[in-house]
Structures are given as structure tokens and as C-alpha cells.
mmCIF file of N, CA and C in Angstrom:
data_model
loop_
_atom_site.group_PDB
_atom_site.id
_atom_site.type_symbol
_atom_site.label_atom_id
_atom_site.label_comp_id
_atom_site.label_asym_id
_atom_site.label_seq_id
_atom_site.Cartn_x
_atom_site.Cartn_y
_atom_site.Cartn_z
ATOM 1 N N UNK A 108 -28.639 18.423 12.118
ATOM 2 C CA UNK A 108 -29.150 17.358 12.496
ATOM 3 C C UNK A 108 -28.798 17.256 13.893
ATOM 4 N N UNK A 109 -29.877 16.638 14.826
ATOM 5 C CA UNK A 109 -29.578 16.802 16.128
ATOM 6 C C UNK A 109 -28.817 15.486 16.674
ATOM 7 N N UNK A 110 -28.283 15.399 17.744
ATOM 8 C CA UNK A 110 -27.384 14.242 18.317
ATOM 9 C C UNK A 110 -28.175 12.937 18.361
ATOM 10 N N UNK A 111 -29.432 12.992 18.490
ATOM 11 C CA UNK A 111 -30.305 11.743 18.734
ATOM 12 C C UNK A 111 -30.275 11.118 17.216
ATOM 13 N N UNK A 112 -30.554 11.934 16.219
ATOM 14 C CA UNK A 112 -31.016 11.155 14.925
ATOM 15 C C UNK A 112 -29.621 10.813 14.437
ATOM 16 N N UNK A 113 -28.353 11.767 14.731
ATOM 17 C CA UNK A 113 -27.008 11.317 13.950
ATOM 18 C C UNK A 113 -26.592 9.838 14.935
ATOM 19 N N UNK A 114 -27.129 9.814 15.980
ATOM 20 C CA UNK A 114 -26.639 8.339 16.656
ATOM 21 C C UNK A 114 -27.648 7.389 16.317
ATOM 22 N N UNK A 115 -28.654 7.884 16.134
ATOM 23 C CA UNK A 115 -29.519 6.639 15.069
ATOM 24 C C UNK A 115 -29.369 6.367 14.088
ATOM 25 N N UNK A 116 -28.597 7.446 13.004
ATOM 26 C CA UNK A 116 -28.193 6.838 11.947
ATOM 27 C C UNK A 116 -26.848 5.985 11.651
ATOM 28 N N UNK A 117 -26.108 6.571 12.742
ATOM 29 C CA UNK A 117 -24.486 5.678 12.940
ATOM 30 C C UNK A 117 -25.023 4.392 13.409
ATOM 31 N N UNK A 118 -25.951 4.236 14.358
ATOM 32 C CA UNK A 118 -26.347 2.803 14.655
ATOM 33 C C UNK A 118 -26.849 1.985 13.599
ATOM 34 N N UNK A 119 -27.877 2.505 12.734
ATOM 35 C CA UNK A 119 -28.362 1.907 11.517
ATOM 36 C C UNK A 119 -27.366 1.364 10.410
ATOM 37 N N UNK A 120 -26.273 2.502 10.392
ATOM 38 C CA UNK A 120 -25.302 2.082 9.461
ATOM 39 C C UNK A 120 -24.433 0.868 9.837
ATOM 40 N N UNK A 121 -24.218 0.813 11.255
ATOM 41 C CA UNK A 121 -23.414 -0.235 12.023
ATOM 42 C C UNK A 121 -23.839 -1.372 11.988
ATOM 43 N N UNK A 122 -25.335 -1.320 12.023
ATOM 44 C CA UNK A 122 -26.103 -2.467 12.126
ATOM 45 C C UNK A 122 -25.889 -3.387 10.644
ATOM 46 N N UNK A 123 -26.065 -2.232 9.624
ATOM 47 C CA UNK A 123 -26.227 -3.101 8.169
ATOM 48 C C UNK A 123 -24.853 -3.508 7.888
ATOM 49 N N UNK A 124 -23.538 -3.311 8.503
ATOM 50 C CA UNK A 124 -22.253 -3.365 8.155
ATOM 51 C C UNK A 124 -21.857 -4.633 8.905
ATOM 52 N N UNK A 125 -22.330 -6.054 8.296
ATOM 53 C CA UNK A 125 -22.186 -7.000 9.028
ATOM 54 C C UNK A 125 -21.117 -7.994 8.087
ATOM 55 N N UNK A 126 -21.276 -7.885 6.714
ATOM 56 C CA UNK A 126 -20.573 -8.541 5.705
ATOM 57 C C UNK A 126 -19.189 -8.942 6.115
ATOM 58 N N UNK A 127 -18.419 -7.543 6.292
ATOM 59 C CA UNK A 127 -17.126 -7.794 6.735
ATOM 60 C C UNK A 127 -16.617 -8.391 7.739
ATOM 61 N N UNK A 128 -17.612 -8.090 8.767
ATOM 62 C CA UNK A 128 -17.515 -9.108 10.133
ATOM 63 C C UNK A 128 -17.601 -10.275 9.772
ATOM 64 N N UNK A 129 -18.686 -10.608 9.028
ATOM 65 C CA UNK A 129 -18.951 -12.223 8.702
ATOM 66 C C UNK A 129 -17.829 -13.065 8.269
ATOM 67 N N UNK A 130 -17.281 -12.123 7.005
ATOM 68 C CA UNK A 130 -15.823 -12.638 6.332
ATOM 69 C C UNK A 130 -14.940 -12.825 7.251
ATOM 70 N N UNK A 131 -14.827 -11.965 8.074
ATOM 71 C CA UNK A 131 -13.666 -12.084 9.198
ATOM 72 C C UNK A 131 -13.717 -13.464 10.167
ATOM 73 N N UNK A 132 -15.092 -13.539 10.526
ATOM 74 C CA UNK A 132 -15.163 -14.618 11.088
ATOM 75 C C UNK A 132 -14.848 -16.260 10.448
ATOM 76 N N UNK A 133 -15.360 -16.269 9.168
ATOM 77 C CA UNK A 133 -15.198 -17.070 8.304
ATOM 78 C C UNK A 133 -13.629 -17.278 8.298
ATOM 79 N N UNK A 134 -13.064 -16.201 7.982
ATOM 80 C CA UNK A 134 -11.522 -16.390 7.869
ATOM 81 C C UNK A 134 -10.895 -16.880 8.958
ATOM 82 N N UNK A 135 -11.301 -16.577 10.215
ATOM 83 C CA UNK A 135 -10.739 -17.066 11.610
ATOM 84 C C UNK A 135 -11.167 -18.576 11.526
ATOM 85 N N UNK A 136 -12.380 -18.936 11.447
ATOM 86 C CA UNK A 136 -12.538 -20.308 11.308
ATOM 87 C C UNK A 136 -11.692 -20.773 10.497
ATOM 88 N N UNK A 137 -11.662 -20.593 9.191
ATOM 89 C CA UNK A 137 -10.826 -21.094 8.184
ATOM 90 C C UNK A 137 -9.280 -21.426 8.608
ATOM 91 N N UNK A 138 -8.673 -20.300 9.237
ATOM 92 C CA UNK A 138 -7.403 -20.280 9.885
ATOM 93 C C UNK A 138 -7.267 -21.355 10.773
ATOM 94 N N UNK A 139 -8.249 -21.312 11.858
ATOM 95 C CA UNK A 139 -8.283 -22.112 13.039
ATOM 96 C C UNK A 139 -8.441 -23.466 12.282
ATOM 97 N N UNK A 140 -9.037 -24.018 11.645
ATOM 98 C CA UNK A 140 -9.178 -25.124 11.018
ATOM 99 C C UNK A 140 -7.858 -25.633 10.528
ATOM 100 N N UNK A 141 -7.132 -24.526 9.889
ATOM 101 C CA UNK A 141 -5.977 -25.103 9.242
ATOM 102 C C UNK A 141 -4.859 -25.391 10.303
ATOM 103 N N UNK A 142 -4.836 -24.729 11.499
ATOM 104 C CA UNK A 142 -3.981 -25.077 12.591
ATOM 105 C C UNK A 142 -4.330 -26.184 13.301
ATOM 106 N N UNK A 143 -5.708 -26.562 13.345
ATOM 107 C CA UNK A 143 -6.229 -27.688 13.911
ATOM 108 C C UNK A 143 -6.202 -29.064 13.251
ATOM 109 N N UNK A 144 -6.344 -28.885 12.150
ATOM 110 C CA UNK A 144 -6.267 -30.045 11.141
ATOM 111 C C UNK A 144 -4.893 -30.202 10.347
ATOM 112 N N UNK A 145 -4.042 -29.351 10.136
ATOM 113 C CA UNK A 145 -2.788 -29.229 9.248
ATOM 114 C C UNK A 145 -1.712 -29.016 9.970
ATOM 115 N N UNK A 146 -1.831 -29.189 11.507
ATOM 116 C CA UNK A 146 -0.843 -28.510 12.068
ATOM 117 C C UNK A 146 0.514 -29.565 11.881
ATOM 118 N N UNK A 147 0.478 -30.599 11.676
ATOM 119 C CA UNK A 147 1.721 -31.352 11.089
ATOM 120 C C UNK A 147 2.579 -30.798 9.969
ATOM 121 N N UNK A 148 1.719 -30.715 8.828
ATOM 122 C CA UNK A 148 2.385 -30.228 7.822
ATOM 123 C C UNK A 148 2.763 -28.752 8.195
ATOM 124 N N UNK A 149 2.153 -28.111 8.627
ATOM 125 C CA UNK A 149 2.437 -26.582 9.044
ATOM 126 C C UNK A 149 3.886 -26.509 9.722
ATOM 127 N N UNK A 150 4.035 -27.441 10.913
ATOM 128 C CA UNK A 150 5.240 -27.417 11.621
ATOM 129 C C UNK A 150 6.175 -28.209 10.682
ATOM 130 N N UNK A 151 6.043 -28.795 9.608
ATOM 131 C CA UNK A 151 6.881 -29.445 8.435
ATOM 132 C C UNK A 151 7.485 -28.425 7.941
ATOM 133 N N UNK A 152 6.686 -27.373 7.357
ATOM 134 C CA UNK A 152 7.094 -26.013 6.761
ATOM 135 C C UNK A 152 8.154 -25.412 7.649
ATOM 136 N N UNK A 153 8.026 -25.062 8.667
ATOM 137 C CA UNK A 153 8.548 -24.732 9.551
ATOM 138 C C UNK A 153 10.078 -25.199 9.800
ATOM 139 N N UNK A 154 9.918 -26.477 10.142
ATOM 140 C CA UNK A 154 11.215 -27.331 10.156
ATOM 141 C C UNK A 154 11.917 -27.027 9.087
ATOM 142 N N UNK A 155 11.374 -27.064 7.833
ATOM 143 C CA UNK A 155 12.255 -26.816 6.827
ATOM 144 C C UNK A 155 12.998 -25.794 6.318
ATOM 145 N N UNK A 156 12.488 -24.496 7.289
ATOM 146 C CA UNK A 156 13.221 -23.344 7.066
ATOM 147 C C UNK A 156 12.154 -22.415 6.368
ATOM 148 N N UNK A 157 10.828 -22.711 6.077
ATOM 149 C CA UNK A 157 9.720 -21.837 5.722
ATOM 150 C C UNK A 157 10.449 -21.562 4.205
ATOM 151 N N UNK A 158 11.541 -20.700 3.775
ATOM 152 C CA UNK A 158 11.793 -20.460 2.538
ATOM 153 C C UNK A 158 11.855 -21.684 1.678
ATOM 154 N N UNK A 159 10.871 -21.689 0.313
ATOM 155 C CA UNK A 159 11.218 -22.655 -0.402
ATOM 156 C C UNK A 159 10.821 -24.085 0.309
ATOM 157 N N UNK A 160 10.068 -23.972 0.943
ATOM 158 C CA UNK A 160 9.623 -25.377 2.074
ATOM 159 C C UNK A 160 8.693 -26.248 1.327
ATOM 160 N N UNK A 161 7.939 -25.512 0.591
ATOM 161 C CA UNK A 161 6.705 -26.410 0.107
ATOM 162 C C UNK A 161 7.360 -27.453 -1.193
ATOM 163 N N UNK A 162 8.197 -27.190 -1.887
ATOM 164 C CA UNK A 162 8.659 -27.942 -2.986
ATOM 165 C C UNK A 162 7.704 -28.519 -3.758
ATOM 166 N N UNK A 163 7.941 -29.656 -4.255
ATOM 167 C CA UNK A 163 7.100 -30.607 -5.024
ATOM 168 C C UNK A 163 6.080 -31.444 -4.223
ATOM 169 N N UNK A 164 6.036 -31.265 -2.786
ATOM 170 C CA UNK A 164 5.113 -31.773 -1.652
ATOM 171 C C UNK A 164 3.556 -31.266 -1.954
ATOM 172 N N UNK A 165 2.657 -31.971 -2.501
ATOM 173 C CA UNK A 165 1.422 -31.618 -2.456
ATOM 174 C C UNK A 165 0.814 -31.395 -1.256
ATOM 175 N N UNK A 166 0.910 -31.919 -0.149
ATOM 176 C CA UNK A 166 0.366 -31.799 1.233
ATOM 177 C C UNK A 166 0.938 -30.609 1.649
ATOM 178 N N UNK A 167 2.101 -30.334 1.448
ATOM 179 C CA UNK A 167 2.643 -29.022 1.715
ATOM 180 C C UNK A 167 1.863 -27.808 1.224
ATOM 181 N N UNK A 168 1.766 -27.928 -0.188
ATOM 182 C CA UNK A 168 1.266 -27.087 -1.178
ATOM 183 C C UNK A 168 -0.166 -26.829 -0.543
ATOM 184 N N UNK A 169 -1.113 -27.811 -0.258
ATOM 185 C CA UNK A 169 -2.544 -27.440 -0.010
ATOM 186 C C UNK A 169 -2.213 -27.163 1.347
ATOM 187 N N UNK A 170 -1.547 -27.336 2.129
ATOM 188 C CA UNK A 170 -1.444 -26.656 3.480
ATOM 189 C C UNK A 170 -1.096 -25.221 3.613
ATOM 190 N N UNK A 171 -0.246 -24.853 2.559
ATOM 191 C CA UNK A 171 0.039 -23.454 2.179
ATOM 192 C C UNK A 171 -0.976 -22.796 1.706
ATOM 193 N N UNK A 172 -1.656 -23.194 0.902
ATOM 194 C CA UNK A 172 -2.704 -22.316 0.234
ATOM 195 C C UNK A 172 -4.006 -22.427 1.241
ATOM 196 N N UNK A 173 -4.145 -23.462 1.834
ATOM 197 C CA UNK A 173 -5.132 -23.220 2.760
ATOM 198 C C UNK A 173 -5.143 -22.417 3.840
ATOM 199 N N UNK A 174 -3.717 -22.185 4.306
ATOM 200 C CA UNK A 174 -3.567 -21.119 5.336
ATOM 201 C C UNK A 174 -3.526 -19.574 4.549
ATOM 202 N N UNK A 175 -3.019 -19.717 3.653
ATOM 203 C CA UNK A 175 -2.848 -18.253 2.926
ATOM 204 C C UNK A 175 -4.373 -17.930 2.273
ATOM 205 N N UNK A 176 -5.382 -18.759 2.048
ATOM 206 C CA UNK A 176 -6.425 -18.323 1.574
ATOM 207 C C UNK A 176 -7.148 -17.596 3.017
ATOM 208 N N UNK A 177 -7.073 -18.127 3.962
ATOM 209 C CA UNK A 177 -7.790 -17.661 5.344
ATOM 210 C C UNK A 177 -7.021 -16.401 5.619
ATOM 211 N N UNK A 178 -5.875 -16.088 5.160
ATOM 212 C CA UNK A 178 -5.365 -14.594 5.562
ATOM 213 C C UNK A 178 -5.935 -13.731 4.388
ATOM 214 N N UNK A 179 -5.986 -14.289 3.328
ATOM 215 C CA UNK A 179 -6.247 -13.338 2.164
ATOM 216 C C UNK A 179 -7.888 -12.794 2.053
ATOM 217 N N UNK A 180 -8.601 -13.930 2.815
ATOM 218 C CA UNK A 180 -10.030 -13.606 3.063
ATOM 219 C C UNK A 180 -9.908 -12.436 4.251
ATOM 220 N N UNK A 181 -9.377 -12.692 5.176
ATOM 221 C CA UNK A 181 -9.366 -11.738 6.331
ATOM 222 C C UNK A 181 -8.984 -10.204 5.688
ATOM 223 N N UNK A 182 -8.040 -10.305 4.788
ATOM 224 C CA UNK A 182 -7.923 -8.935 4.300
ATOM 225 C C UNK A 182 -8.682 -8.415 3.293
ATOM 226 N N UNK A 183 -9.824 -9.237 2.807
ATOM 227 C CA UNK A 183 -11.037 -8.904 2.091
ATOM 228 C C UNK A 183 -11.674 -8.297 2.865
ATOM 229 N N UNK A 184 -11.860 -8.841 4.101
ATOM 230 C CA UNK A 184 -12.950 -8.519 5.090
ATOM 231 C C UNK A 184 -12.654 -7.152 5.801
ATOM 232 N N UNK A 185 -11.243 -7.113 6.093
ATOM 233 C CA UNK A 185 -10.985 -5.654 6.249
ATOM 234 C C UNK A 185 -11.142 -4.515 5.496
ATOM 235 N N UNK A 186 -11.304 -4.566 4.014
ATOM 236 C CA UNK A 186 -11.563 -3.930 3.082
ATOM 237 C C UNK A 186 -13.150 -3.653 2.830
ATOM 238 N N UNK A 187 -13.717 -4.892 3.155
ATOM 239 C CA UNK A 187 -15.253 -4.763 3.029
ATOM 240 C C UNK A 187 -16.177 -4.007 3.839
ATOM 241 N N UNK A 188 -15.517 -3.913 5.355
ATOM 242 C CA UNK A 188 -16.153 -3.293 6.436
ATOM 243 C C UNK A 188 -16.290 -1.606 6.095
ATOM 244 N N UNK A 189 -15.199 -0.949 5.806
ATOM 245 C CA UNK A 189 -15.479 0.366 5.588
ATOM 246 C C UNK A 189 -16.264 0.940 4.353
ATOM 247 N N UNK A 190 -16.242 -0.070 3.239
ATOM 248 C CA UNK A 190 -17.267 0.011 2.048
ATOM 249 C C UNK A 190 -18.679 0.059 2.645
ATOM 250 N N UNK A 191 -18.851 -1.055 3.328
ATOM 251 C CA UNK A 191 -20.172 -1.150 3.783
ATOM 252 C C UNK A 191 -20.687 0.306 4.366
ATOM 253 N N UNK A 192 -19.791 0.679 5.323
ATOM 254 C CA UNK A 192 -20.213 1.714 6.222
ATOM 255 C C UNK A 192 -20.381 2.818 5.352
ATOM 256 N N UNK A 193 -19.467 2.992 4.526
ATOM 257 C CA UNK A 193 -19.709 4.136 3.311
ATOM 258 C C UNK A 193 -20.814 4.141 2.382
ATOM 259 N N UNK A 194 -21.208 2.959 2.096
ATOM 260 C CA UNK A 194 -22.072 2.664 1.143
ATOM 261 C C UNK A 194 -21.764 2.773 -0.492
ATOM 262 N N UNK A 195 -20.554 2.396 -0.654
ATOM 263 C CA UNK A 195 -19.969 2.539 -1.798
ATOM 264 C C UNK A 195 -20.531 1.504 -2.702
ATOM 265 N N UNK A 196 -21.448 1.555 -3.705
ATOM 266 C CA UNK A 196 -22.554 0.745 -3.952
ATOM 267 C C UNK A 196 -21.570 -0.165 -5.197
ATOM 268 N N UNK A 197 -20.699 0.894 -6.018
ATOM 269 C CA UNK A 197 -19.940 0.374 -7.284
ATOM 270 C C UNK A 197 -19.068 -0.955 -6.720
ATOM 271 N N UNK A 198 -18.296 -0.352 -5.665
ATOM 272 C CA UNK A 198 -17.408 -1.321 -5.039
ATOM 273 C C UNK A 198 -17.766 -2.447 -4.541
ATOM 274 N N UNK A 199 -18.931 -2.468 -3.589
ATOM 275 C CA UNK A 199 -19.723 -3.535 -2.888
ATOM 276 C C UNK A 199 -20.350 -4.641 -3.917
ATOM 277 N N UNK A 200 -20.772 -3.833 -5.176
ATOM 278 C CA UNK A 200 -21.446 -4.890 -6.400
ATOM 279 C C UNK A 200 -20.196 -5.520 -6.916
ATOM 280 N N UNK A 201 -18.875 -4.814 -7.368
ATOM 281 C CA UNK A 201 -18.372 -5.576 -7.766
ATOM 282 C C UNK A 201 -17.532 -6.935 -6.804
ATOM 283 N N UNK A 202 -17.339 -6.304 -5.394
ATOM 284 C CA UNK A 202 -16.734 -7.307 -4.627
ATOM 285 C C UNK A 202 -17.942 -8.431 -4.198
ATOM 286 N N UNK A 203 -18.900 -7.954 -4.378
ATOM 287 C CA UNK A 203 -19.911 -8.931 -4.117
ATOM 288 C C UNK A 203 -19.950 -10.022 -5.273
ATOM 289 N N UNK A 204 -19.939 -9.803 -6.481
ATOM 290 C CA UNK A 204 -19.901 -10.786 -7.930
ATOM 291 C C UNK A 204 -18.778 -11.518 -7.776
ATOM 292 N N UNK A 205 -17.515 -10.893 -7.155
ATOM 293 C CA UNK A 205 -16.503 -11.628 -6.981
ATOM 294 C C UNK A 205 -16.108 -12.631 -5.986
ATOM 295 N N UNK A 206 -16.901 -12.355 -4.750
ATOM 296 C CA UNK A 206 -17.130 -13.435 -3.520
ATOM 297 C C UNK A 206 -18.128 -14.233 -3.750
ATOM 298 N N UNK A 207 -19.307 -13.810 -4.683
ATOM 299 C CA UNK A 207 -20.267 -15.089 -5.083
ATOM 300 C C UNK A 207 -19.527 -15.885 -6.161
ATOM 301 N N UNK A 208 -18.999 -15.547 -7.073
ATOM 302 C CA UNK A 208 -18.127 -16.597 -8.004
ATOM 303 C C UNK A 208 -17.375 -17.267 -7.481
ATOM 304 N N UNK A 209 -16.603 -16.667 -6.897
ATOM 305 C CA UNK A 209 -15.368 -17.540 -6.049
ATOM 306 C C UNK A 209 -16.124 -18.370 -5.319
ATOM 307 N N UNK A 210 -17.123 -18.380 -4.569
ATOM 308 C CA UNK A 210 -17.658 -19.092 -3.644
ATOM 309 C C UNK A 210 -18.287 -20.443 -4.312
ATOM 310 N N UNK A 211 -19.074 -20.074 -5.476
ATOM 311 C CA UNK A 211 -19.973 -20.770 -6.500
ATOM 312 C C UNK A 211 -19.177 -21.990 -7.030
ATOM 313 N N UNK A 212 -17.632 -21.435 -7.372
ATOM 314 C CA UNK A 212 -16.647 -22.091 -7.997
ATOM 315 C C UNK A 212 -16.133 -23.138 -6.845
ATOM 316 N N UNK A 213 -15.927 -22.614 -5.713
ATOM 317 C CA UNK A 213 -15.299 -23.552 -4.535
ATOM 318 C C UNK A 213 -16.538 -24.594 -4.257
ATOM 319 N N UNK A 214 -17.555 -23.968 -4.139
ATOM 320 C CA UNK A 214 -18.496 -25.170 -3.756
ATOM 321 C C UNK A 214 -18.949 -26.149 -5.103
ATOM 322 N N UNK A 215 -18.523 -25.974 -6.351
ATOM 323 C CA UNK A 215 -18.633 -26.848 -7.080
ATOM 324 C C UNK A 215 -17.600 -27.924 -7.196
ATOM 325 N N UNK A 216 -16.216 -27.408 -6.629
ATOM 326 C CA UNK A 216 -15.031 -28.064 -6.944
ATOM 327 C C UNK A 216 -15.098 -28.965 -5.560
ATOM 328 N N UNK A 217 -15.287 -28.424 -4.579
ATOM 329 C CA UNK A 217 -15.250 -28.878 -3.285
ATOM 330 C C UNK A 217 -16.719 -28.833 -2.404
ATOM 331 N N UNK A 218 -17.624 -29.575 -2.567
ATOM 332 C CA UNK A 218 -19.083 -29.177 -1.791
ATOM 333 C C UNK A 218 -18.749 -29.220 -0.448
ATOM 334 N N UNK A 219 -17.713 -30.372 0.229
ATOM 335 C CA UNK A 219 -17.727 -30.500 1.388
ATOM 336 C C UNK A 219 -16.577 -29.635 1.974
ATOM 337 N N UNK A 220 -16.857 -27.980 1.838
ATOM 338 C CA UNK A 220 -16.072 -26.934 2.135
ATOM 339 C C UNK A 220 -16.785 -25.807 2.893
ATOM 340 N N UNK A 221 -15.779 -25.075 3.334
ATOM 341 C CA UNK A 221 -16.351 -23.821 3.850
ATOM 342 C C UNK A 221 -16.940 -22.777 3.008
ATOM 343 N N UNK A 222 -16.790 -22.958 1.599
ATOM 344 C CA UNK A 222 -17.041 -22.264 0.670
ATOM 345 C C UNK A 222 -18.718 -21.698 0.873
ATOM 346 N N UNK A 223 -19.491 -22.283 1.311
ATOM 347 C CA UNK A 223 -20.896 -22.285 1.494
ATOM 348 C C UNK A 223 -21.151 -20.959 2.535
ATOM 349 N N UNK A 224 -20.262 -20.846 3.536
ATOM 350 C CA UNK A 224 -20.315 -19.853 4.293
ATOM 351 C C UNK A 224 -20.065 -18.415 3.537
ATOM 352 N N UNK A 225 -19.378 -18.198 2.364
ATOM 353 C CA UNK A 225 -19.155 -16.968 1.815
ATOM 354 C C UNK A 225 -20.581 -16.617 0.663
ATOM 355 N N UNK A 226 -21.193 -17.737 0.437
ATOM 356 C CA UNK A 226 -22.446 -17.406 -0.252
ATOM 357 C C UNK A 226 -23.248 -16.217 0.106
ATOM 358 N N UNK A 227 -23.779 -16.037 1.566
ATOM 359 C CA UNK A 227 -24.682 -15.097 1.595
ATOM 360 C C UNK A 227 -23.879 -13.845 1.735
ATOM 361 N N UNK A 228 -22.702 -13.656 1.998
ATOM 362 C CA UNK A 228 -21.761 -12.382 1.997
ATOM 363 C C UNK A 228 -21.743 -11.943 0.671
ATOM 364 N N UNK A 229 -21.500 -12.922 -0.447
ATOM 365 C CA UNK A 229 -21.605 -12.296 -1.631
ATOM 366 C C UNK A 229 -22.802 -11.871 -2.254
ATOM 367 N N UNK A 230 -23.774 -12.609 -2.002
ATOM 368 C CA UNK A 230 -25.274 -12.030 -2.166
ATOM 369 C C UNK A 230 -25.739 -10.975 -1.589
ATOM 370 N N UNK A 231 -25.251 -10.624 -0.369
ATOM 371 C CA UNK A 231 -25.710 -9.361 0.344
ATOM 372 C C UNK A 231 -24.814 -8.417 -0.411
ATOM 373 N N UNK A 232 -23.603 -8.335 -0.855
ATOM 374 C CA UNK A 232 -23.034 -7.313 -1.059
ATOM 375 C C UNK A 232 -23.407 -6.808 -2.486
ATOM 376 N N UNK A 233 -23.668 -7.887 -3.385
ATOM 377 C CA UNK A 233 -24.664 -7.433 -4.552
ATOM 378 C C UNK A 233 -25.864 -6.774 -4.259
ATOM 379 N N UNK A 234 -26.583 -7.522 -3.276
ATOM 380 C CA UNK A 234 -28.080 -6.717 -3.346
ATOM 381 C C UNK A 234 -27.811 -5.392 -2.607
ATOM 382 N N UNK A 235 -26.652 -5.204 -1.876
ATOM 383 C CA UNK A 235 -26.620 -3.857 -1.186
ATOM 384 C C UNK A 235 -26.101 -2.574 -2.470
ATOM 385 N N UNK A 236 -25.256 -3.079 -3.430
ATOM 386 C CA UNK A 236 -24.830 -2.374 -4.520
ATOM 387 C C UNK A 236 -25.748 -1.979 -5.347
ATOM 388 N N UNK A 237 -26.899 -3.032 -5.323
ATOM 389 C CA UNK A 237 -28.053 -2.279 -6.145
ATOM 390 C C UNK A 237 -29.340 -1.899 -5.474
ATOM 391 N N UNK A 238 -29.114 -1.805 -4.172
ATOM 392 C CA UNK A 238 -30.384 -1.324 -3.482
ATOM 393 C C UNK A 238 -30.410 0.292 -3.580
ATOM 394 N N UNK A 239 -31.379 0.977 -2.607
ATOM 395 C CA UNK A 239 -31.369 2.303 -2.520
ATOM 396 C C UNK A 239 -29.962 2.996 -2.109
ATOM 397 N N UNK A 240 -29.673 4.328 -2.797
ATOM 398 C CA UNK A 240 -28.367 4.632 -2.490
ATOM 399 C C UNK A 240 -28.800 5.741 -1.330
ATOM 400 N N UNK A 241 -27.883 5.870 -0.264
ATOM 401 C CA UNK A 241 -27.991 6.664 0.847
ATOM 402 C C UNK A 241 -27.508 7.972 0.276
#
């Protein structure tokens, strides 16, 4: 393979690997919204000493889950990007179904939420998993 064609193949693969980056942006937005809208409950958790600071407080629990979900989404995005670049069809399909079903459930439970932003990612991962193999 000549250098021009290998550079072209690398560029094409990199251009196709957008889902992990998209989900990382959604995770960053989600975490930013947590700090912007929930800064008072977050600071309260810190003031309580972090360990066992949620207790029975539903606002504290929702705040903790909101922040933790953003971090978990970032970890998922970090795993998806190399799988996209490798073209691991089976893993992309499984993750795609997981992302899609979680997003649909989130949209059903909370229509006024950011779950809508993950729907295209899930759908794309499923399509990539069933697309032509490289």
C-alpha cells in the first residue's frame, strides 16, 4: 500500500469515527449543566464531607446521579471511539442497541431531557455494526 492510499484510508476511518466524539460532547454538556444548574446541591455534598453525603435527600440523590451519569457517558464515549476505528461490528451493534434502548427509555421517562442527543449515536452504531465489513 502506498503512503497516499494509507493516508487516505486513515482519513476515511477517522472521519467515520464520530459517535464516540459526539457522546463525549454530550457528556461534557451534561456535566456542564450539572455544575451550572445544580451547583448548590453539589456544594452541599462537598460541605457534608462527600462520604455518605446523599443520605435520604432526594435532591442530593438526583444531583449525584446527574453528575455520575455524565461521567459514565464520557467513559462509554472513550470506549466507543477505538471500536469505531477498528470497525468491531459485534461490539458496535451491542453498544448501539444499549445506547438506543437507554435513550428511548430516558426520552419516555423524561421527554424534556438530553436523552434525545444520544438517539442518533445509538442508531449509527447499530447501522455500522450491520454495514459492510472492512
